[in-house]
């Protein structure tokens, strides 16, 4: 039997609330051992080892926590008897940890992140099936070498395009234009496509030697947004991501402040639409910003943090963004 490690970090999947209801629940009630015990048939899929690293609401995740998960996976992956990994996680920031692990972890063994939209005490809770399918995927030979994947609601998503796009429905995740990379039906993965992007062992980054990451902030542009938001966010930051309108743009009132900021720290232009590509524009030449290409603002923030561990050169940073955008 394949050995799969389930690493618990918390989230709704580990929560309990009023019987039947989906709201006002408490995170971190069930540990990973209890989660595994609660899933019918899961022990027939693999030899499962549970390990609780933290048990928190995912809005409280920190880079330190993400690094701890990445390091533990790398450590366990060097054991030949371990086939794959499942990380249980709150759905609210799952896309950030998924992409962080996609860059930081250095194994080709399958890594699947999952969670639930409903607490275990809700009528129609979704956590058990998500965990069942995730363990099955992590144990499956065809899942290796695909980078970090998420399994939510019978769909498999690539970490680079995973996005929570709904606040409460069970079917809350999307892969944007990239769609899902496959389906899970019980213990069977149906792979529809393979990511072209560098990831895990080929990402060019690793968790080894890192104690933290450079500080990168994100600012959202909207009509009449006060440019002082940008100034405040840039204060003490090593880099900045602009979640701009449409193709990643901010209005004229922001241009002088953007230019001044981009003269001090790298500023990535990404799109608040969370989809499509932001490519080099005259705007970048004028203002000094760097286009984020296929990365949405959340992923751009993480990629810029890692990129800044290697370089502060705008051209080199742009090349890294191109590489992560299939160029
Ligand atoms: N507290 C939220 C989180 O951990 C709950 C959301 C969820 O897991 O679905 O992200």
XYZ file of C-alpha atoms and ligand atoms in Angstrom, residues 9-15 25-27 56-61 89-94 114-119 126 152 164 167 172-173, ligand 1:
44
model
C -3.129 23.128 9.155
C -6.765 23.864 10.110
C -9.616 25.607 8.288
C -13.288 24.759 8.034
C -12.468 21.118 7.371
C -11.253 20.947 10.993
C -14.118 22.986 12.435
C -18.401 27.642 13.553
C -15.103 27.260 15.411
C -11.895 26.453 13.547
C -5.704 27.633 12.592
C -8.044 29.633 10.463
C -6.239 30.200 7.174
C -6.482 34.014 7.400
C -3.920 33.607 10.211
C -1.379 31.754 8.047
C -6.129 23.977 4.800
C -8.728 26.707 5.196
C -10.204 27.642 1.856
C -9.933 31.407 2.332
C -6.205 31.606 1.620
C -5.700 28.149 0.125
C -7.729 20.454 0.171
C -10.277 21.782 2.625
C -13.999 22.209 2.898
C -16.567 24.939 2.585
C -18.822 23.462 5.252
C -17.926 22.411 8.793
C -18.047 18.412 1.947
C -12.169 20.741 -4.193
C -11.547 30.962 -4.553
C -17.750 33.164 -0.563
C -16.262 27.763 -4.645
C -13.077 27.276 -6.669
N -11.628 30.344 8.579
C -11.639 30.130 7.182
C -10.328 29.531 6.689
O -9.675 28.836 7.421
C -12.735 29.241 6.887
C -12.961 29.077 5.439
C -12.803 27.673 5.002
O -11.898 26.945 5.400
O -13.643 27.281 4.187
O -9.945 29.767 5.576
